[in-house]
Short mmCIF file of C-alpha atoms in Angstrom, two decimals:
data_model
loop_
_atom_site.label_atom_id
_atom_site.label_comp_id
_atom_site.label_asym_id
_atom_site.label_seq_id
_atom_site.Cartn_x
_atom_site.Cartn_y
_atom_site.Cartn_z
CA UNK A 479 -3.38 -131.62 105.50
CA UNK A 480 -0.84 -134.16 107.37
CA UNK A 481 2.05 -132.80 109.88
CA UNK A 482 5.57 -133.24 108.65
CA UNK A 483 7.51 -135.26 111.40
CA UNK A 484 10.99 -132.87 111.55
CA UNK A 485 13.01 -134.96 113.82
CA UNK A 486 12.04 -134.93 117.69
CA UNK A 487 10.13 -131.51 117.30
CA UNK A 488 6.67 -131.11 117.57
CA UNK A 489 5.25 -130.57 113.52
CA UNK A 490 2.00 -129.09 113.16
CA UNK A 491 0.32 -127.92 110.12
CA UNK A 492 -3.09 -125.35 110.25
CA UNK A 493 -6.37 -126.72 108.51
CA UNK A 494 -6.92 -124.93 104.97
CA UNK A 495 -10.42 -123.72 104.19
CA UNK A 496 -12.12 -121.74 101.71
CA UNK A 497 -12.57 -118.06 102.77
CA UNK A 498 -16.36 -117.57 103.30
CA UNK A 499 -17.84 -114.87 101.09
CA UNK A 500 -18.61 -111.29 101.54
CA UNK A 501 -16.70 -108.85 102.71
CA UNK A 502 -13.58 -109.12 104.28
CA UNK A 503 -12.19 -107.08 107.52
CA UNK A 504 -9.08 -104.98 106.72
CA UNK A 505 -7.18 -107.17 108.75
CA UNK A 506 -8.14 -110.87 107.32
CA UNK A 507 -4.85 -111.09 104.79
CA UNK A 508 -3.01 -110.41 107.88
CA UNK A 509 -4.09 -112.66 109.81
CA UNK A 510 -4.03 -115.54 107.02
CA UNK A 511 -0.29 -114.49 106.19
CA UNK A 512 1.06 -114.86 109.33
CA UNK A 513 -0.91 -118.70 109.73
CA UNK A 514 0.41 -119.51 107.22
CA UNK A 515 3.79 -119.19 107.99
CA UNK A 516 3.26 -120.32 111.30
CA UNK A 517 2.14 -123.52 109.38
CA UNK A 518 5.60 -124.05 107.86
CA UNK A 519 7.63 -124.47 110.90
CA UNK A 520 8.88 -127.10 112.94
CA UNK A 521 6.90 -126.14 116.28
CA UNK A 522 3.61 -127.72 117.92
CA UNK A 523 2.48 -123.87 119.02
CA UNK A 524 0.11 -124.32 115.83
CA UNK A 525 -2.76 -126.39 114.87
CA UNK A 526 -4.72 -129.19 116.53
CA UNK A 527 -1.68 -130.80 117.54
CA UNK A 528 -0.72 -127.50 119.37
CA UNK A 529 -2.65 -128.68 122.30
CA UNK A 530 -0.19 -130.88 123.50
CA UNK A 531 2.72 -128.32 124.00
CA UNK A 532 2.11 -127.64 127.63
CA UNK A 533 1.81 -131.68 127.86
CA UNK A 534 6.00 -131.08 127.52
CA UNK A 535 6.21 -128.77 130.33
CA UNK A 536 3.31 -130.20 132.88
CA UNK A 537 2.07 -133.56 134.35
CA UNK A 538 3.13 -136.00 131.13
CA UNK A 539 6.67 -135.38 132.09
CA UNK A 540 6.74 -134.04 135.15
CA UNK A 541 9.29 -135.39 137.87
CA UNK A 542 11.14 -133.29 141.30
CA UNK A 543 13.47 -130.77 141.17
CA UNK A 544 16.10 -133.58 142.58
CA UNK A 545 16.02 -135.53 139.43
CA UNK A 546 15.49 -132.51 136.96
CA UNK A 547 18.77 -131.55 138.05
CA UNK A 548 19.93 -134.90 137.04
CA UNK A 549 18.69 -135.05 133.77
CA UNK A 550 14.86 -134.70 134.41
CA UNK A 551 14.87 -139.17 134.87
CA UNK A 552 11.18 -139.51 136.22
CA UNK A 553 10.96 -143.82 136.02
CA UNK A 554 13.65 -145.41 138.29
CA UNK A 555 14.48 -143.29 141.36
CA UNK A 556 13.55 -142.75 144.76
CA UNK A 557 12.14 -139.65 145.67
CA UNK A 558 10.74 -137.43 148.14
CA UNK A 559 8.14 -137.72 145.36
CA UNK A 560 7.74 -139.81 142.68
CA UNK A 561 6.47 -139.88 138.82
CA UNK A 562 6.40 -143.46 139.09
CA UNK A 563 3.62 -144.74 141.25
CA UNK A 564 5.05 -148.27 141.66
CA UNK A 565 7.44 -146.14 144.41
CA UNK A 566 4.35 -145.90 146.38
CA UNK A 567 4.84 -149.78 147.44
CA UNK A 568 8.13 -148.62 149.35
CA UNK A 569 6.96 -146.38 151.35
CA UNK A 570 7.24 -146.22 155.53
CA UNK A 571 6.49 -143.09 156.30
CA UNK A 572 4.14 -139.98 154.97
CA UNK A 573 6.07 -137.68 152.67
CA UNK A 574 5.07 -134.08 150.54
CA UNK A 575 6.26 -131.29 148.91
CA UNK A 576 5.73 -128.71 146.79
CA UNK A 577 8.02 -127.64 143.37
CA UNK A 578 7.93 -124.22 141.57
CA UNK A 579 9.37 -123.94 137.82
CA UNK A 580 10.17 -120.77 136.15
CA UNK A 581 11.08 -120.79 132.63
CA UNK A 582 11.74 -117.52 130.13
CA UNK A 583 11.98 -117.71 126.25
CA UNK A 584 13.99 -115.27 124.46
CA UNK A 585 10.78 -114.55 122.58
CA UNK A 586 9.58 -113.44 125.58
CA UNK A 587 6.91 -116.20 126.42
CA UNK A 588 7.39 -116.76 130.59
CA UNK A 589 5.93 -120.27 131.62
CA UNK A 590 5.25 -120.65 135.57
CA UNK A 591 4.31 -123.81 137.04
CA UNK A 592 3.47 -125.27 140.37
CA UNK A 593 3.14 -129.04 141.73
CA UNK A 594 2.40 -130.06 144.90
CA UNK A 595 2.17 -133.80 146.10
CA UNK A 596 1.51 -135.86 149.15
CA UNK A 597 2.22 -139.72 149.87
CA UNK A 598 1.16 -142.24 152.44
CA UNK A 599 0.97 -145.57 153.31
CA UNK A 600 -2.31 -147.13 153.09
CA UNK A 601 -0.87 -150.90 154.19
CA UNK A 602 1.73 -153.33 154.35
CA UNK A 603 3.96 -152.71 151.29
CA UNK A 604 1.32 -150.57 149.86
CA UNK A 605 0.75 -146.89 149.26
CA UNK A 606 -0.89 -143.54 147.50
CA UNK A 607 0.06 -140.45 146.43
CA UNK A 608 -2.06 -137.58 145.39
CA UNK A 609 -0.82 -134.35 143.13
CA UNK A 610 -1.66 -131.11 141.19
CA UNK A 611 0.23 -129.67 138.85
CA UNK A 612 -0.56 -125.97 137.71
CA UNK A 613 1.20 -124.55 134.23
CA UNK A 614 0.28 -121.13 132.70
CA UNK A 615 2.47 -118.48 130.77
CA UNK A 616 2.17 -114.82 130.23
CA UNK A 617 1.35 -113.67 126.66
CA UNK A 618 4.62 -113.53 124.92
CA UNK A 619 6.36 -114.24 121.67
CA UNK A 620 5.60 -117.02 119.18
CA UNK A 621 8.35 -116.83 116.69
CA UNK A 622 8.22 -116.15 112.86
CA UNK A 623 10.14 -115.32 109.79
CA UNK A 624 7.14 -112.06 110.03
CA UNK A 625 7.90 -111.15 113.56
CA UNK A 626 6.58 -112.36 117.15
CA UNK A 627 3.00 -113.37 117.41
CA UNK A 628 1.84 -113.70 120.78
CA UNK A 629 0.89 -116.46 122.67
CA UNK A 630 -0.76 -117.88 125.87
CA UNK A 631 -0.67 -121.57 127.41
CA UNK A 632 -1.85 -123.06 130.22
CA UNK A 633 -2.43 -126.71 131.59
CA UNK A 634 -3.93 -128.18 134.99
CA UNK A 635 -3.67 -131.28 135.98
CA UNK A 636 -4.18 -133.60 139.12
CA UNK A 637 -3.48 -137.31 139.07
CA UNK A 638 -3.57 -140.34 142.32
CA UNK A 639 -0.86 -143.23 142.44
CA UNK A 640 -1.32 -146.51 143.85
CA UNK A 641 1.75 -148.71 144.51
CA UNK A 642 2.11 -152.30 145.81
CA UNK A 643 5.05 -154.74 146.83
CA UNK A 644 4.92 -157.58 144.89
CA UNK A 645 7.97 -159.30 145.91
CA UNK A 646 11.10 -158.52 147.47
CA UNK A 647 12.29 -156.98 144.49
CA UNK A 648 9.59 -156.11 142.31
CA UNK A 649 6.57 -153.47 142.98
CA UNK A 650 4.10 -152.25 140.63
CA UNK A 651 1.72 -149.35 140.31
CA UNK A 652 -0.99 -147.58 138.80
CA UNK A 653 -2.26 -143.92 138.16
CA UNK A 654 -5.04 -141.91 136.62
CA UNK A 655 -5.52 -138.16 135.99
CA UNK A 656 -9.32 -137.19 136.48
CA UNK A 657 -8.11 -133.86 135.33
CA UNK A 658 -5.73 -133.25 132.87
CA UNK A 659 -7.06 -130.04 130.33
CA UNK A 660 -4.99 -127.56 128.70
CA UNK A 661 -5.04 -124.49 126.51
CA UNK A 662 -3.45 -122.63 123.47
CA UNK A 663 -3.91 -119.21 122.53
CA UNK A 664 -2.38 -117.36 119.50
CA UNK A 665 -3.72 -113.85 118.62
CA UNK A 666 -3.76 -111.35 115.88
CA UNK A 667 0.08 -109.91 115.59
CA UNK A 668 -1.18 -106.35 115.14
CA UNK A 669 -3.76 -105.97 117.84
CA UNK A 670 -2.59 -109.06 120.42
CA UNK A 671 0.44 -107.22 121.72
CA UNK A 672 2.17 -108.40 124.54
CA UNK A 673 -0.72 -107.14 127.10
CA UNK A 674 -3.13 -109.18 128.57
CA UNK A 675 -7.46 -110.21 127.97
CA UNK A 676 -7.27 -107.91 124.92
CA UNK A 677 -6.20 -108.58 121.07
CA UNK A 678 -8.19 -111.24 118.54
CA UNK A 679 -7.55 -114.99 118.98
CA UNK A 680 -7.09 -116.11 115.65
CA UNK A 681 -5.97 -119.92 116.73
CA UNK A 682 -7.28 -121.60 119.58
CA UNK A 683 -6.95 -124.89 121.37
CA UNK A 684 -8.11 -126.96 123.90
CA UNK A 685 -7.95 -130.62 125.71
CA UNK A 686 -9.20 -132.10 128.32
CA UNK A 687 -8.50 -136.16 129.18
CA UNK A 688 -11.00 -138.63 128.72
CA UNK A 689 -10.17 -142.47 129.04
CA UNK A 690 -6.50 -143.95 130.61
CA UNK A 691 -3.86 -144.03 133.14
CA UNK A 692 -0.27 -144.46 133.69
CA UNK A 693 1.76 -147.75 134.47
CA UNK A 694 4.39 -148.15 136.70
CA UNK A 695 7.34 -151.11 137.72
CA UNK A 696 10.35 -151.46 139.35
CA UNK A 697 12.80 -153.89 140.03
CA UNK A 698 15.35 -153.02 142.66
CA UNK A 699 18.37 -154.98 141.74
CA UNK A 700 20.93 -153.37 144.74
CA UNK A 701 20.20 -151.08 147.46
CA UNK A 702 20.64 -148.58 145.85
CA UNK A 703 19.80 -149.67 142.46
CA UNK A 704 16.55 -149.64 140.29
CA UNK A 705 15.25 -150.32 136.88
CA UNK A 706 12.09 -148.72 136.12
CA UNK A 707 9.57 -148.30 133.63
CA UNK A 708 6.57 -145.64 133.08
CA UNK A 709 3.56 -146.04 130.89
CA UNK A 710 0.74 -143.17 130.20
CA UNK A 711 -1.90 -143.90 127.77
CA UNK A 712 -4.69 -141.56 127.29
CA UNK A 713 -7.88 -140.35 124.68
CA UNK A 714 -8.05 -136.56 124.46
CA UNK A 715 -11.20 -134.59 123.22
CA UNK A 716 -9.46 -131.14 121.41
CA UNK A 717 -11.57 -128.43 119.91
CA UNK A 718 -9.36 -126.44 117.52
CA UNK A 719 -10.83 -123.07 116.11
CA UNK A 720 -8.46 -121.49 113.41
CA UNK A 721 -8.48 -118.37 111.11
CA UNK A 722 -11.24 -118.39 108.33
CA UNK A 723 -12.98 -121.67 110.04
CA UNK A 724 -17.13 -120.63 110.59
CA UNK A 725 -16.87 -123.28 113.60
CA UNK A 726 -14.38 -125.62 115.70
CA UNK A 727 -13.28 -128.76 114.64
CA UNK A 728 -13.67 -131.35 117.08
CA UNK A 729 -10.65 -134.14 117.51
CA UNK A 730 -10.12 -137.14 119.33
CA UNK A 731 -5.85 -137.47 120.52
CA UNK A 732 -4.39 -140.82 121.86
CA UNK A 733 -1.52 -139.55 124.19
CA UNK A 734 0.81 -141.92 125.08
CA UNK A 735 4.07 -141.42 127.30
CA UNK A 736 6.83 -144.11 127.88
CA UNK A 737 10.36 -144.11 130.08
CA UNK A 738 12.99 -146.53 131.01
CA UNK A 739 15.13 -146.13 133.19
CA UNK A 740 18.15 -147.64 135.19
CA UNK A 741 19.89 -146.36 138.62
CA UNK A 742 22.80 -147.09 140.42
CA UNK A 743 25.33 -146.39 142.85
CA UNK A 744 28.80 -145.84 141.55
CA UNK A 745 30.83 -145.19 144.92
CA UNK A 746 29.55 -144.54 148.34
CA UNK A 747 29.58 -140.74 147.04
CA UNK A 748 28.13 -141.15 143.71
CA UNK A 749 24.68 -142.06 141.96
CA UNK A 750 23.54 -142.17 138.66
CA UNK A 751 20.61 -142.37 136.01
CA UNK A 752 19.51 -143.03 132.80
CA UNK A 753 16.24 -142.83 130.95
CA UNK A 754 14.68 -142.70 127.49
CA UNK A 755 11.68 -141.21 127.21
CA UNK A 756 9.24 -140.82 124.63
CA UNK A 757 6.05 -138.42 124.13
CA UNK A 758 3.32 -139.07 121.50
CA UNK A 759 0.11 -137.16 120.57
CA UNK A 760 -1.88 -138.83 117.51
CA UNK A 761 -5.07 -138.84 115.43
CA UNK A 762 -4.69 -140.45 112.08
CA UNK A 763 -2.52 -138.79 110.11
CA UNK A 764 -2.20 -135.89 112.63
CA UNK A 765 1.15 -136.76 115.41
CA UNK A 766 3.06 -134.80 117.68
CA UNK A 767 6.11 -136.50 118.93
CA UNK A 768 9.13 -136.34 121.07
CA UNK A 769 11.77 -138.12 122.76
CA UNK A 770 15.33 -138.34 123.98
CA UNK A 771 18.15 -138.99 126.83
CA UNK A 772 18.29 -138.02 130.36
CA UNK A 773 21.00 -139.10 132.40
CA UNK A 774 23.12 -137.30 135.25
CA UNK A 775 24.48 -137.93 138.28
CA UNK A 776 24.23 -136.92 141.97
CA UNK A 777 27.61 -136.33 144.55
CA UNK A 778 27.57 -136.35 148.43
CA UNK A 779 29.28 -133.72 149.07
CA UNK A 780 28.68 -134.28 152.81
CA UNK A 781 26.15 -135.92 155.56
CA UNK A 782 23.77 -132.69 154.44
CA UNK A 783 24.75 -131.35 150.69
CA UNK A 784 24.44 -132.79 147.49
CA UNK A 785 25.60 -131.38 144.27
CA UNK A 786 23.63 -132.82 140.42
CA UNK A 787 24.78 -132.77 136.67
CA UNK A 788 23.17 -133.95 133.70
CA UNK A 789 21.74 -133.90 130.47
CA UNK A 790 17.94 -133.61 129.39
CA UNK A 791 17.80 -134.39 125.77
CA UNK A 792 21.31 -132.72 125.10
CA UNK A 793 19.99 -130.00 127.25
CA UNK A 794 22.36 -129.14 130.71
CA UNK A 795 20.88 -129.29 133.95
CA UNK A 796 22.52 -128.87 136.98
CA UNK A 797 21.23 -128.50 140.53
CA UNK A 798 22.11 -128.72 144.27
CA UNK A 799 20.22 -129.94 147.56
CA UNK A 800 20.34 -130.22 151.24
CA UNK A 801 18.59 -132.00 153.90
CA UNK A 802 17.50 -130.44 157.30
CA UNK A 803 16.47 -133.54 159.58
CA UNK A 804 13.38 -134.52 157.88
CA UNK A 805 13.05 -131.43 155.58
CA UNK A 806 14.62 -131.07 151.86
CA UNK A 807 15.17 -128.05 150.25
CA UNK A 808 16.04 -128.62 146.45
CA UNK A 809 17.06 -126.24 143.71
CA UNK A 810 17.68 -126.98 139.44
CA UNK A 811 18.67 -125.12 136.90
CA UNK A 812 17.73 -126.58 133.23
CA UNK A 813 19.55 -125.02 129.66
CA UNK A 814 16.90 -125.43 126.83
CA UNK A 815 14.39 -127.35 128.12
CA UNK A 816 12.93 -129.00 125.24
CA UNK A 817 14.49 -126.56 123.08
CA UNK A 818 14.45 -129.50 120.13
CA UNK A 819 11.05 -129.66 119.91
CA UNK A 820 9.88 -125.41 120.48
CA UNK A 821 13.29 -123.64 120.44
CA UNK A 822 12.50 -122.73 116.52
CA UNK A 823 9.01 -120.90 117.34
CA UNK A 824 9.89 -119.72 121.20
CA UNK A 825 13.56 -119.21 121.40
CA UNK A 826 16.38 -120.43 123.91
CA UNK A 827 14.99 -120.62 127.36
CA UNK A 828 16.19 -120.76 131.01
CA UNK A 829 14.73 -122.42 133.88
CA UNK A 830 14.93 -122.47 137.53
CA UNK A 831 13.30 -124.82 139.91
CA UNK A 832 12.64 -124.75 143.79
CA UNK A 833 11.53 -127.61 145.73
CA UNK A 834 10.73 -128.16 149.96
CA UNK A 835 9.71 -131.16 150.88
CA UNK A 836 9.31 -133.43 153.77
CA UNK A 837 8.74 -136.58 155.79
CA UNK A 838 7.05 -137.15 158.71
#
């Protein structure tokens, strides 16, 4: 059965199957019921395309707290770290840092992640950087028109950039992710509860990347200014085990990820971003999608502070930073965060970031 595409939210539908025969547990109609109303709405926390929730949340779209409090742009600005690895090529010194992101549903699903990066030169207009990115979530609500089903999710992930100069204004750069595997659990609304390693799974996911790598180039048009562009293209292996199914079902997901972006200085005071992005999970007939506008702006508010405003996909962020000689210490706040494509299954959410980073 093909996913309905609902606008930018991630569709899903559950595999049907035949009941087996025999006896039935007490609780099988229960269970069945509440799949299949989780199979009618607008939310990727179902089915094989469920997998690629925590892709929304983790390394696919990742960027620093900076630039999540302007928007969550990840393709055309200069960081203390950097989504796109064609910023390795500008780099003169070592730099790190490490970002933690806590976001709570009203349905009460908490997700918690954790990245941590480091970037070097390795030569003349040439560079690496290295990170990890750690996502998991407590068991907590999965909205339905029955009630809250709980959930669990999880993603690791660990990826190495390589950037290069390739003329005064132009760098490019590459990227893979030897480890990119994630998880989806929903379990049985009557015996899951909200407490942990007990309750039946009656939907599971899982991922792990196989073949790609991301694509990065820039083309600094001002000092301050940058167009940029991001590419990820990747083959998943997913197992999906549903309800009523006597084994998993084996699938094979091409995950692609674009942005495009544009930066620039407004006033000696003032800088600001845009980007499009797009997200896209696929086999056959099968698609998770997503996309939309981040843009914001950032405002010297002296030799140390800076205050951020923006918008991720209609979504307000906002955020604040300050520099200590050659130490950073970065804080965002985002309204929603991709509340188009999982705000119908998990609720409204908030989310806080905190970033320290450095150069040396």
């Amino acid at each position: 059965m093909a996913p309905q595409r609902l606008g930018d939210s991630y569709a899903a539908t559950v595999p049907t199957q035949e009941a087996p025969t025999g006896r039935r547990s007490p609780r099988r109609p229960i269970v069945l019921a509440a799949l299949t109303v989780l199979a009618c709405l607008p939310a990727g926390a179902q089915g094989p395309e469920g997998y690629a929730v925590p892709h929304l949340f983790a390394l696919p779209t990742a960027t620093t707290a900076r630039q999540f409090g302007m928007g969550g742009v990840s393709s055309c600005l200069p960081d203390v770290g950097f989504p796109n690895p064609a910023f390795a090529g500008m780099l003169t010194a070592s730099q790190g840092g490490v970002r933690a992101s806590w976001t709570q549903f009203d349905g009460g699903l908490d997700l918690t992640g954790t990245q941590a990066w480091y970037a070097t030169r390795v030569g003349e207009g040439q560079g690496i950087q290295v990170l990890g990115l750690w996502l998991d979530s407590n068991r907590g609500g999965v909205m339905t028109p029955m009630g809250s089903v709980p959930g669990e999710f999880e993603e690791h992930d660990a990826a190495i950039h390589y950037g290069r100069r390739i003329s005064e204004r132009c760098l490019l750069g590459i990227g893979v992710s030897p480890l990119m595997e994630t998880e989806v659990n929903l379990y049985h609304p009557v015996d899951g509860s909200v407490v942990q390693h007990s309750g039946s799974v009656v939907q599971h996911s899982d991922s792990e990347a196989n073949v790609g790598g991301r694509l990065g180039a820039l083309y600094q048009f001002a000092p301050d200014g940058y167009a940029g562009f991001v590419f990820d293209w990747y083959t998943e292996d997913v197992n999906f085990q549903g309800a009523g199914m006597p084994a998993p079902m084996n699938f094979e997901f091409t995950s692609t990820e674009w942005a495009l972006g544009l930066s620039a200085r407004l006033s000696p005071e003032m800088l600001a971003a845009a980007e499009w992005m797009e997200l896209e999970s696929k086999d056959d007939d099968m698609v998770a999608r997503t996309d939309g506008l981040h843009v914001g702006v950032e405002y010297q508010v002296s030799d140390r502070v800076r205050l951020r405003v923006g918008s991720n996909d209609a979504a307000l962020t906002a955020g604040a930073g300050a520099r200590f000689g050659d130490w950073v210490v970065n804080y965002a706040f985002i309204d929603d965060w991709n509340g188009g494509s999982v705000g119908d299954v998990f609720g409204e959410s908030d989310t806080h970031q905190v970033e320290i980073g450095g150069y040396w």
